[in-house]
Amino acid sequence: MKFYELTAHEVRDLIKNKEASSVEVTKSVLERIDAVEDKIESYVTVLKDEAIAQAEKVDKKIASGEETGALAGVPMALKDNMCTKNILTTCSSKMLYNFKPPYNATVAEKLQKSDAVLVGKANMDEFAMGSSTENSYFKKTKNPYDLTKVPGGSSGGSAACVAADEAIFSLGSDTGGSIRQPAAFCGCVGLKPTYGAVSRFGLIAFASSLDQIGPMTKDVEDCALILNEIVGHDKNDSTSVKREYPDFTKALTGDVSDIKIGVPDEYFGEGINCEVKDAVLGAVKNLENSGAKADSCALPLNEYALPAYYMISSAEASSNLARFDGVKYGFRAEKFENLIDLYAQTRSEGFGDEVKRRIMIGTYALSSGYYDAYYKKAQQVRTLVMQDFEKAFEKYDCLITPTAPMTAFGIGEKTSDPLQMYLADICTVSVNIAGLPAIVIPCGYDKCGMPIGVQIIGKPFGEADILRTAHLLEKTITKIRPNL
Amino acid sequence: MNYETVIGLEIHAELATKTKIYCGCKNEFGGEPNTHTCPVCTGMPGSLPVLNKKVVDYAICAGLAMNCEITRYGKQDRKNYFYPDLPKAYQISQFDLPVCHDGYVDIEVDGKTKRIGITRIHIEEDAGKLIHDDYSGTSLVDYNRCGVPLIEIVTEPDIRSSEEAKIFLDTLKSILEYTEVSDCKMQEGSLRCDVNVSIRPEGETEFGTRCEMKNVNSFSAAVRSMDYEVKRQIEIVEAGGEIVQETRRWDDTKGVSVLMRTKEDAHDYRYFPEPDLLPIIISDEWIEAVRSRLPELPAERRARYINEYGLTEYDASVITTSKKTSDYFEECVKSGCDPKSASNWLMGDITRYLNEKELEPSDIPFTAKQLASLLSLIQKGTISNSAAKKVLVKMFEEPDDPEKLVEKLGLVQVSDEGALKQMVDDVLAANPQSIVDYKAGRDRAIGFLVGQIMKASKGKANPQMINKLLKEALDNM
């Protein structure tokens, strides 16, 4: 048996039933990394010794009959913007090339308590800004389905490592589609939870009001399983919401007869690739065949979500990234004349082009005299987009759309045109703007064999509904593994 | 031409909460550099602030004590600027929805009440401290103060002189002390202020262009900086010049202000709502709960001292300025002291001693009860007033019960009539000229004779009795 090919729930069961040890599974995943990482380059850091040590600890726990967590012994990856104590956390930036946080992110802490095994820190677009993982300072991650293509971004490493079986599951972060778009491009499952469902404490912020951490997995059941472990209020994150969260694995009933699906016309218009459109509409058909009701509907204000998103996220980023100044940690320029020059040189040399571009856009949008026209206006649009969704959710339980207008594009294909790159987020950003949950699962493959992802958007804290819908849909799709 | 001074103040007060504003670190002055810190207050990547509710509580309390409206829906905002003592490169503050607004503080100026408007009171976090090491030529940062909670109190431009400003600042300090919102320790920087000054020809209703002065670290420095700034502005105007809006740094050792930046170079702080924190929702219940805990404020106490204890307005004001002094005074009275003599001693010898040694009222080493015993020793005639002054100094130096100290110093007053009569006879025998003078109607002579007796008795003779006995003896001659 190739342990690395298994899902988290399969690994969990094997280990629980003592049919395999965590060390065996972990070694299998590490061997897989040895075999394919040169081609895929999904990791910034691989934690071989640490992973085996942790696996041994879990095995010992099991042997001694101690109670273990729900993910006991399951090897995983974390996106490299989630703080891991004394373990390199770079955000794929030169700015943090040497940064070892003094503390764990809440999600890292929780997964440690669940007895999962951290095998590595996944590559990403620098500070999560990008849609192709080409903005990493360290390496360009490849799409496991076609090494000449991008894995999507910004959680490209988290998606590629799961698709290439270099981790059983991973966590990504999603500010404008950064979990969902790479999940679609790499043919895996990705969930962006409702804003506030998962603690952001220890997630190095890109845009605080939009960022959300979520699972990237091999199937929907894993997605529910991982969500169970990371969801919940955190006293360290004021924006995390205090409420009862259900056991999401129990939501996967296989019955969608009560589900009413809205299919917003705006997501199927100009610019959407025909194969993508057909596959997504096919998925809707499959759900209808299983008893769900589907209707076309309208989200007329959605077209304003993209510009509003770029204003808000850049404005917040310009402030969030100001702390990287060469004073306390991370990169510092070697030559500087005085304090101001220390800042200027450090930030000029330490940040990549895309990060600088967003900092400049954001700084401009917040400047006195421009605030009302840009930032404030964008916030008003945000309110309208939310209302647009609220209206739709009066009639529907979930909305189904494409995840991206196209399948994975070629490496280097869009790097010269930032606006083309920004359009890759057109189907995903409004979900962040409105703080909604959305799940992406593969729903077909294009003629080149590249995965197509369908996005199921839910009501606030409606994760159980979209997981249930995705779980049933998953059964109607034949999954193709990448050929590595 | 005569000019009117217009002054507005921005006062930063450190709040006396146990922990910092956005993390659980201790809010304590001092400590080894960077020991009261954590990932949150040092702004480590990924860390998030969580508002300490006590900070809002304290701000509401200050607001109520200053007659402010309390905001029901407040928010926090980021003020963005780069400086090494600010590890996030933004300060979490409040921009347009401060916790308190539209209040006032009444001050007493030349016996008249004057109302100074309070524009707003908002909460914010303090920054760290740069330590410049001249020896190595480097600068180091101590982040202990990062995240210490502050309120910024902004006044209306209602103050018309540096004297008024000083009275206002003293009044404000006592309000903060009484409410225990801040410990107001000036030397630890718990209270700092920025000063806005403009001038205008007397009778003019429009305000002149203002200049802001930063780095003003004490109230007396504030007064000096205002006087300097008024003079500077008048000189410019008199010379036909125009005041330019600018920020100046006050150098108290040199007694001058120097230009920091003009309006053109003013920072654009790019304020925007802090997305990591939820809005501050303040309910009626919350406000009422704080209101019910409000202590007696200095103005109320002053009125009570005048009505209940018969203190003069001046004495009542001086005693109530410092809560420590006032509390001490009350304890004395509770221990049976006459309020007037307690206030005389507190305002006189005790304050003088404290000032000489640069001490605070809280540094008084003996209890109010001990002071009360001292005063009762005078009242009973056990010791003289002048002996009591000696005992008081001793009480500062080696705090102990005054009875014991009186004994130790050998200051027990001689009130034995027989012994005193002997002293009177002795002094009369030795000073016949004084008897002649007295008989000639020169009352001064009696003072001289009392002085001689006191000298001979080393101050122990009971002066009232000596007076009486001397008069009797002289009149019988």
mmCIF file of N, CA and C in Angstrom, chain A residues 111-212:
data_model
loop_
_atom_site.group_PDB
_atom_site.id
_atom_site.type_symbol
_atom_site.label_atom_id
_atom_site.label_comp_id
_atom_site.label_asym_id
_atom_site.label_seq_id
_atom_site.Cartn_x
_atom_site.Cartn_y
_atom_site.Cartn_z
ATOM 1 N N LEU A 111 -3.783 21.834 15.639
ATOM 2 C CA LEU A 111 -3.472 20.610 14.906
ATOM 3 C C LEU A 111 -2.429 19.779 15.658
ATOM 4 N N GLN A 112 -1.573 20.471 16.413
ATOM 5 C CA GLN A 112 -0.626 19.740 17.247
ATOM 6 C C GLN A 112 -1.392 18.961 18.318
ATOM 7 N N LYS A 113 -2.394 19.595 18.867
ATOM 8 C CA LYS A 113 -3.228 18.919 19.879
ATOM 9 C C LYS A 113 -3.996 17.755 19.277
ATOM 10 N N SER A 114 -4.310 17.874 17.966
ATOM 11 C CA SER A 114 -5.003 16.781 17.274
ATOM 12 C C SER A 114 -4.028 15.664 16.910
ATOM 13 N N ASP A 115 -2.742 15.861 17.261
ATOM 14 C CA ASP A 115 -1.686 14.878 17.008
ATOM 15 C C ASP A 115 -1.348 14.688 15.532
ATOM 16 N N ALA A 116 -1.609 15.712 14.716
ATOM 17 C CA ALA A 116 -1.171 15.655 13.326
ATOM 18 C C ALA A 116 0.349 15.840 13.288
ATOM 19 N N VAL A 117 0.949 15.449 12.169
ATOM 20 C CA VAL A 117 2.406 15.502 12.041
ATOM 21 C C VAL A 117 2.774 16.519 10.958
ATOM 22 N N LEU A 118 3.479 17.567 11.348
ATOM 23 C CA LEU A 118 3.848 18.616 10.396
ATOM 24 C C LEU A 118 5.075 18.169 9.598
ATOM 25 N N VAL A 119 4.909 18.011 8.265
ATOM 26 C CA VAL A 119 6.052 17.583 7.444
ATOM 27 C C VAL A 119 6.722 18.746 6.729
ATOM 28 N N GLY A 120 6.025 19.859 6.603
ATOM 29 C CA GLY A 120 6.696 20.972 5.928
ATOM 30 C C GLY A 120 5.853 22.211 5.832
ATOM 31 N N LYS A 121 6.522 23.284 5.421
ATOM 32 C CA LYS A 121 5.870 24.579 5.244
ATOM 33 C C LYS A 121 5.775 24.847 3.741
ATOM 34 N N ALA A 122 4.535 25.078 3.290
ATOM 35 C CA ALA A 122 4.270 25.109 1.852
ATOM 36 C C ALA A 122 4.555 26.472 1.226
ATOM 37 N N ASN A 123 5.030 26.412 0.011
ATOM 38 C CA ASN A 123 5.350 27.612 -0.769
ATOM 39 C C ASN A 123 4.076 28.386 -1.107
ATOM 40 N N MET A 124 4.245 29.649 -1.404
ATOM 41 C CA MET A 124 3.086 30.523 -1.633
ATOM 42 C C MET A 124 3.536 31.748 -2.413
ATOM 43 N N ASP A 125 2.572 32.529 -2.896
ATOM 44 C CA ASP A 125 2.932 33.834 -3.415
ATOM 45 C C ASP A 125 3.380 34.682 -2.236
ATOM 46 N N GLU A 126 4.380 35.515 -2.446
ATOM 47 C CA GLU A 126 4.939 36.332 -1.371
ATOM 48 C C GLU A 126 3.821 37.058 -0.614
ATOM 49 N N PHE A 127 3.788 36.837 0.682
ATOM 50 C CA PHE A 127 2.773 37.443 1.559
ATOM 51 C C PHE A 127 1.339 37.193 1.062
ATOM 52 N N ALA A 128 1.165 36.078 0.344
ATOM 53 C CA ALA A 128 -0.153 35.638 -0.146
ATOM 54 C C ALA A 128 -0.718 36.548 -1.231
ATOM 55 N N MET A 129 0.171 37.314 -1.879
ATOM 56 C CA MET A 129 -0.300 38.209 -2.932
ATOM 57 C C MET A 129 0.036 37.619 -4.297
ATOM 58 N N GLY A 130 -1.001 37.086 -4.933
ATOM 59 C CA GLY A 130 -0.785 36.510 -6.252
ATOM 60 C C GLY A 130 -1.746 35.372 -6.490
ATOM 61 N N SER A 131 -1.785 34.898 -7.728
ATOM 62 C CA SER A 131 -2.740 33.865 -8.106
ATOM 63 C C SER A 131 -2.044 32.713 -8.812
ATOM 64 N N SER A 132 -0.731 32.613 -8.642
ATOM 65 C CA SER A 132 -0.003 31.585 -9.392
ATOM 66 C C SER A 132 1.196 31.018 -8.641
ATOM 67 N N THR A 133 1.485 31.539 -7.452
ATOM 68 C CA THR A 133 2.662 31.150 -6.674
ATOM 69 C C THR A 133 3.964 31.463 -7.415
ATOM 70 N N GLU A 134 3.837 32.279 -8.462
ATOM 71 C CA GLU A 134 5.068 32.705 -9.153
ATOM 72 C C GLU A 134 5.748 33.849 -8.397
ATOM 73 N N ASN A 135 5.030 34.440 -7.432
ATOM 74 C CA ASN A 135 5.610 35.560 -6.682
ATOM 75 C C ASN A 135 6.409 35.125 -5.466
ATOM 76 N N SER A 136 6.689 33.818 -5.361
ATOM 77 C CA SER A 136 7.518 33.368 -4.234
ATOM 78 C C SER A 136 8.953 33.823 -4.466
ATOM 79 N N TYR A 137 9.609 34.264 -3.381
ATOM 80 C CA TYR A 137 11.017 34.653 -3.505
ATOM 81 C C TYR A 137 11.886 33.420 -3.722
ATOM 82 N N PHE A 138 11.420 32.254 -3.248
ATOM 83 C CA PHE A 138 12.288 31.085 -3.223
ATOM 84 C C PHE A 138 12.200 30.198 -4.461
ATOM 85 N N LYS A 139 10.979 29.903 -4.904
ATOM 86 C CA LYS A 139 10.832 28.935 -5.992
ATOM 87 C C LYS A 139 9.465 29.049 -6.636
ATOM 88 N N LYS A 140 9.348 28.506 -7.834
ATOM 89 C CA LYS A 140 8.050 28.469 -8.503
ATOM 90 C C LYS A 140 7.503 27.048 -8.400
ATOM 91 N N THR A 141 6.381 26.917 -7.726
ATOM 92 C CA THR A 141 5.759 25.604 -7.593
ATOM 93 C C THR A 141 5.077 25.241 -8.915
ATOM 94 N N LYS A 142 5.124 23.957 -9.290
ATOM 95 C CA LYS A 142 4.524 23.511 -10.558
ATOM 96 C C LYS A 142 3.210 22.787 -10.284
ATOM 97 N N ASN A 143 2.365 22.817 -11.289
ATOM 98 C CA ASN A 143 1.100 22.094 -11.190
ATOM 99 C C ASN A 143 1.357 20.605 -11.414
ATOM 100 N N PRO A 144 0.978 19.745 -10.471
ATOM 101 C CA PRO A 144 1.265 18.310 -10.606
ATOM 102 C C PRO A 144 0.637 17.694 -11.861
ATOM 103 N N TYR A 145 -0.407 18.320 -12.396
ATOM 104 C CA TYR A 145 -1.050 17.783 -13.606
ATOM 105 C C TYR A 145 -0.312 18.178 -14.867
ATOM 106 N N ASP A 146 0.483 19.226 -14.802
ATOM 107 C CA ASP A 146 1.292 19.648 -15.953
ATOM 108 C C ASP A 146 2.365 20.586 -15.425
ATOM 109 N N LEU A 147 3.595 20.097 -15.447
ATOM 110 C CA LEU A 147 4.687 20.840 -14.795
ATOM 111 C C LEU A 147 5.016 22.164 -15.472
ATOM 112 N N THR A 148 4.417 22.413 -16.637
ATOM 113 C CA THR A 148 4.660 23.708 -17.282
ATOM 114 C C THR A 148 3.619 24.737 -16.839
ATOM 115 N N LYS A 149 2.697 24.263 -16.013
ATOM 116 C CA LYS A 149 1.610 25.159 -15.604
ATOM 117 C C LYS A 149 1.689 25.518 -14.117
ATOM 118 N N VAL A 150 1.026 26.619 -13.811
ATOM 119 C CA VAL A 150 1.052 27.079 -12.416
ATOM 120 C C VAL A 150 0.067 26.258 -11.578
ATOM 121 N N PRO A 151 0.309 26.192 -10.266
ATOM 122 C CA PRO A 151 -0.625 25.496 -9.380
ATOM 123 C C PRO A 151 -1.752 26.414 -8.908
ATOM 124 N N GLY A 152 -1.738 27.660 -9.363
ATOM 125 C CA GLY A 152 -2.664 28.649 -8.807
ATOM 126 C C GLY A 152 -2.030 29.275 -7.574
ATOM 127 N N GLY A 153 -2.753 30.200 -6.981
ATOM 128 C CA GLY A 153 -2.167 30.853 -5.813
ATOM 129 C C GLY A 153 -3.194 31.644 -5.049
ATOM 130 N N SER A 154 -2.879 32.125 -3.902
ATOM 131 C CA SER A 154 -1.521 32.122 -3.392
ATOM 132 C C SER A 154 -1.122 30.840 -2.660
ATOM 133 N N SER A 155 -2.108 29.979 -2.290
ATOM 134 C CA SER A 155 -1.740 28.749 -1.580
ATOM 135 C C SER A 155 -1.339 27.653 -2.561
ATOM 136 N N GLY A 156 -0.502 28.004 -3.547
ATOM 137 C CA GLY A 156 -0.121 27.037 -4.584
ATOM 138 C C GLY A 156 0.647 25.857 -4.023
ATOM 139 N N GLY A 157 1.518 26.115 -3.056
ATOM 140 C CA GLY A 157 2.285 25.025 -2.445
ATOM 141 C C GLY A 157 1.381 24.074 -1.679
ATOM 142 N N SER A 158 0.423 24.636 -0.946
ATOM 143 C CA SER A 158 -0.508 23.815 -0.154
ATOM 144 C C SER A 158 -1.357 22.934 -1.061
ATOM 145 N N ALA A 159 -1.754 23.472 -2.240
ATOM 146 C CA ALA A 159 -2.567 22.696 -3.180
ATOM 147 C C ALA A 159 -1.724 21.639 -3.874
ATOM 148 N N ALA A 160 -0.549 22.045 -4.358
ATOM 149 C CA ALA A 160 0.288 21.122 -5.126
ATOM 150 C C ALA A 160 0.773 19.968 -4.262
ATOM 151 N N CYS A 161 1.110 20.231 -2.998
ATOM 152 C CA CYS A 161 1.656 19.148 -2.163
ATOM 153 C C CYS A 161 0.581 18.100 -1.875
ATOM 154 N N VAL A 162 -0.680 18.533 -1.768
ATOM 155 C CA VAL A 162 -1.760 17.570 -1.554
ATOM 156 C C VAL A 162 -2.030 16.798 -2.855
ATOM 157 N N ALA A 163 -2.085 17.541 -3.974
ATOM 158 C CA ALA A 163 -2.348 16.898 -5.268
ATOM 159 C C ALA A 163 -1.245 15.909 -5.640
ATOM 160 N N ALA A 164 -0.006 16.226 -5.253
ATOM 161 C CA ALA A 164 1.130 15.364 -5.605
ATOM 162 C C ALA A 164 1.420 14.338 -4.515
ATOM 163 N N ASP A 165 0.535 14.244 -3.525
ATOM 164 C CA ASP A 165 0.694 13.287 -2.428
ATOM 165 C C ASP A 165 1.947 13.532 -1.592
ATOM 166 N N GLU A 166 2.362 14.792 -1.525
ATOM 167 C CA GLU A 166 3.502 15.131 -0.664
ATOM 168 C C GLU A 166 3.044 15.484 0.753
ATOM 169 N N ALA A 167 1.735 15.481 0.951
ATOM 170 C CA ALA A 167 1.153 15.662 2.285
ATOM 171 C C ALA A 167 -0.226 15.045 2.206
ATOM 172 N N ILE A 168 -0.725 14.563 3.343
ATOM 173 C CA ILE A 168 -2.064 13.969 3.332
ATOM 174 C C ILE A 168 -3.116 15.079 3.245
ATOM 175 N N PHE A 169 -2.823 16.184 3.933
ATOM 176 C CA PHE A 169 -3.672 17.368 3.790
ATOM 177 C C PHE A 169 -2.828 18.586 4.113
ATOM 178 N N SER A 170 -3.386 19.753 3.864
ATOM 179 C CA SER A 170 -2.652 20.969 4.202
ATOM 180 C C SER A 170 -3.640 22.047 4.612
ATOM 181 N N LEU A 171 -3.084 23.127 5.160
ATOM 182 C CA LEU A 171 -3.897 24.321 5.382
ATOM 183 C C LEU A 171 -3.423 25.391 4.416
ATOM 184 N N GLY A 172 -4.407 26.121 3.900
ATOM 185 C CA GLY A 172 -4.093 27.282 3.091
ATOM 186 C C GLY A 172 -4.738 28.486 3.734
ATOM 187 N N SER A 173 -4.495 29.655 3.150
ATOM 188 C CA SER A 173 -5.223 30.839 3.611
ATOM 189 C C SER A 173 -5.832 31.499 2.389
ATOM 190 N N ASP A 174 -6.968 32.118 2.593
ATOM 191 C CA ASP A 174 -7.756 32.619 1.473
ATOM 192 C C ASP A 174 -8.179 34.059 1.760
ATOM 193 N N THR A 175 -7.658 34.982 0.968
ATOM 194 C CA THR A 175 -7.998 36.397 1.141
ATOM 195 C C THR A 175 -8.904 36.868 0.016
ATOM 196 N N GLY A 176 -8.657 36.271 -1.201
ATOM 197 C CA GLY A 176 -9.503 36.619 -2.344
ATOM 198 C C GLY A 176 -9.732 35.412 -3.240
ATOM 199 N N GLY A 177 -9.404 34.237 -2.706
ATOM 200 C CA GLY A 177 -9.544 33.018 -3.497
ATOM 201 C C GLY A 177 -8.334 32.110 -3.377
ATOM 202 N N SER A 178 -7.445 32.458 -2.478
ATOM 203 C CA SER A 178 -6.141 31.797 -2.392
ATOM 204 C C SER A 178 -6.153 30.344 -1.939
ATOM 205 N N ILE A 179 -7.283 29.874 -1.403
ATOM 206 C CA ILE A 179 -7.417 28.428 -1.165
ATOM 207 C C ILE A 179 -8.131 27.807 -2.368
ATOM 208 N N ARG A 180 -9.203 28.469 -2.793
ATOM 209 C CA ARG A 180 -10.119 27.865 -3.768
ATOM 210 C C ARG A 180 -9.556 27.790 -5.179
ATOM 211 N N GLN A 181 -8.902 28.865 -5.628
ATOM 212 C CA GLN A 181 -8.392 28.856 -7.001
ATOM 213 C C GLN A 181 -7.277 27.823 -7.180
ATOM 214 N N PRO A 182 -6.294 27.748 -6.264
ATOM 215 C CA PRO A 182 -5.307 26.672 -6.410
ATOM 216 C C PRO A 182 -5.905 25.273 -6.232
ATOM 217 N N ALA A 183 -6.931 25.145 -5.373
ATOM 218 C CA ALA A 183 -7.591 23.840 -5.231
ATOM 219 C C ALA A 183 -8.192 23.441 -6.577
ATOM 220 N N ALA A 184 -8.826 24.410 -7.237
ATOM 221 C CA ALA A 184 -9.416 24.130 -8.550
ATOM 222 C C ALA A 184 -8.332 23.758 -9.565
ATOM 223 N N PHE A 185 -7.251 24.531 -9.579
ATOM 224 C CA PHE A 185 -6.173 24.289 -10.557
ATOM 225 C C PHE A 185 -5.483 22.950 -10.326
ATOM 226 N N CYS A 186 -5.403 22.508 -9.078
ATOM 227 C CA CYS A 186 -4.677 21.275 -8.758
ATOM 228 C C CYS A 186 -5.614 20.095 -8.497
ATOM 229 N N GLY A 187 -6.900 20.289 -8.698
ATOM 230 C CA GLY A 187 -7.844 19.175 -8.572
ATOM 231 C C GLY A 187 -8.003 18.654 -7.157
ATOM 232 N N CYS A 188 -7.870 19.505 -6.171
ATOM 233 C CA CYS A 188 -8.152 19.029 -4.807
ATOM 234 C C CYS A 188 -9.316 19.797 -4.204
ATOM 235 N N VAL A 189 -9.617 19.458 -2.958
ATOM 236 C CA VAL A 189 -10.747 20.088 -2.282
ATOM 237 C C VAL A 189 -10.207 21.223 -1.404
ATOM 238 N N GLY A 190 -10.844 22.378 -1.481
ATOM 239 C CA GLY A 190 -10.408 23.505 -0.638
ATOM 240 C C GLY A 190 -11.607 24.226 -0.070
ATOM 241 N N LEU A 191 -11.542 24.532 1.196
ATOM 242 C CA LEU A 191 -12.665 25.223 1.837
ATOM 243 C C LEU A 191 -12.188 26.527 2.456
ATOM 244 N N LYS A 192 -12.865 27.609 2.082
ATOM 245 C CA LYS A 192 -12.671 28.871 2.808
ATOM 246 C C LYS A 192 -13.836 29.000 3.764
ATOM 247 N N PRO A 193 -13.587 28.935 5.063
ATOM 248 C CA PRO A 193 -14.683 29.032 6.035
ATOM 249 C C PRO A 193 -15.237 30.460 6.118
ATOM 250 N N THR A 194 -16.365 30.596 6.763
ATOM 251 C CA THR A 194 -16.942 31.911 7.060
ATOM 252 C C THR A 194 -15.907 32.743 7.800
ATOM 253 N N TYR A 195 -15.843 34.045 7.479
ATOM 254 C CA TYR A 195 -14.918 34.918 8.201
ATOM 255 C C TYR A 195 -15.237 34.847 9.690
ATOM 256 N N GLY A 196 -14.230 34.535 10.486
ATOM 257 C CA GLY A 196 -14.452 34.455 11.933
ATOM 258 C C GLY A 196 -14.647 33.043 12.453
ATOM 259 N N ALA A 197 -14.738 32.061 11.538
ATOM 260 C CA ALA A 197 -14.942 30.683 11.998
ATOM 261 C C ALA A 197 -13.633 30.062 12.481
ATOM 262 N N VAL A 198 -12.530 30.457 11.845
ATOM 263 C CA VAL A 198 -11.225 29.906 12.210
ATOM 264 C C VAL A 198 -10.333 31.063 12.679
ATOM 265 N N SER A 199 -9.610 30.843 13.753
ATOM 266 C CA SER A 199 -8.756 31.896 14.314
ATOM 267 C C SER A 199 -7.659 32.299 13.327
ATOM 268 N N ARG A 200 -7.430 33.600 13.240
ATOM 269 C CA ARG A 200 -6.332 34.107 12.419
ATOM 270 C C ARG A 200 -5.077 34.359 13.243
ATOM 271 N N PHE A 201 -5.139 34.081 14.546
ATOM 272 C CA PHE A 201 -3.983 34.369 15.394
ATOM 273 C C PHE A 201 -2.776 33.560 14.914
ATOM 274 N N GLY A 202 -1.709 34.261 14.559
ATOM 275 C CA GLY A 202 -0.518 33.593 14.065
ATOM 276 C C GLY A 202 -0.468 33.449 12.561
ATOM 277 N N LEU A 203 -1.507 33.873 11.883
ATOM 278 C CA LEU A 203 -1.485 33.928 10.414
ATOM 279 C C LEU A 203 -0.910 35.303 10.060
ATOM 280 N N ILE A 204 0.213 35.313 9.383
ATOM 281 C CA ILE A 204 0.835 36.606 9.068
ATOM 282 C C ILE A 204 -0.084 37.331 8.097
ATOM 283 N N ALA A 205 -0.596 38.471 8.572
ATOM 284 C CA ALA A 205 -1.734 39.102 7.906
ATOM 285 C C ALA A 205 -1.376 39.673 6.533
ATOM 286 N N PHE A 206 -2.294 39.459 5.592
ATOM 287 C CA PHE A 206 -2.277 40.163 4.319
ATOM 288 C C PHE A 206 -3.363 41.233 4.428
ATOM 289 N N ALA A 207 -4.633 40.814 4.449
ATOM 290 C CA ALA A 207 -5.726 41.769 4.618
ATOM 291 C C ALA A 207 -6.630 41.246 5.728
ATOM 292 N N SER A 208 -6.513 41.871 6.881
ATOM 293 C CA SER A 208 -7.121 41.337 8.104
ATOM 294 C C SER A 208 -8.620 41.082 8.012
ATOM 295 N N SER A 209 -9.344 41.924 7.270
ATOM 296 C CA SER A 209 -10.799 41.773 7.253
ATOM 297 C C SER A 209 -11.243 40.739 6.227
ATOM 298 N N LEU A 210 -10.291 40.139 5.498
ATOM 299 C CA LEU A 210 -10.636 39.175 4.452
ATOM 300 C C LEU A 210 -9.977 37.814 4.667
ATOM 301 N N ASP A 211 -8.821 37.806 5.314
ATOM 302 C CA ASP A 211 -8.041 36.569 5.488
ATOM 303 C C ASP A 211 -8.835 35.508 6.242
ATOM 304 N N GLN A 212 -8.730 34.294 5.798
ATOM 305 C CA GLN A 212 -9.315 33.186 6.540
ATOM 306 C C GLN A 212 -8.528 31.928 6.199
#
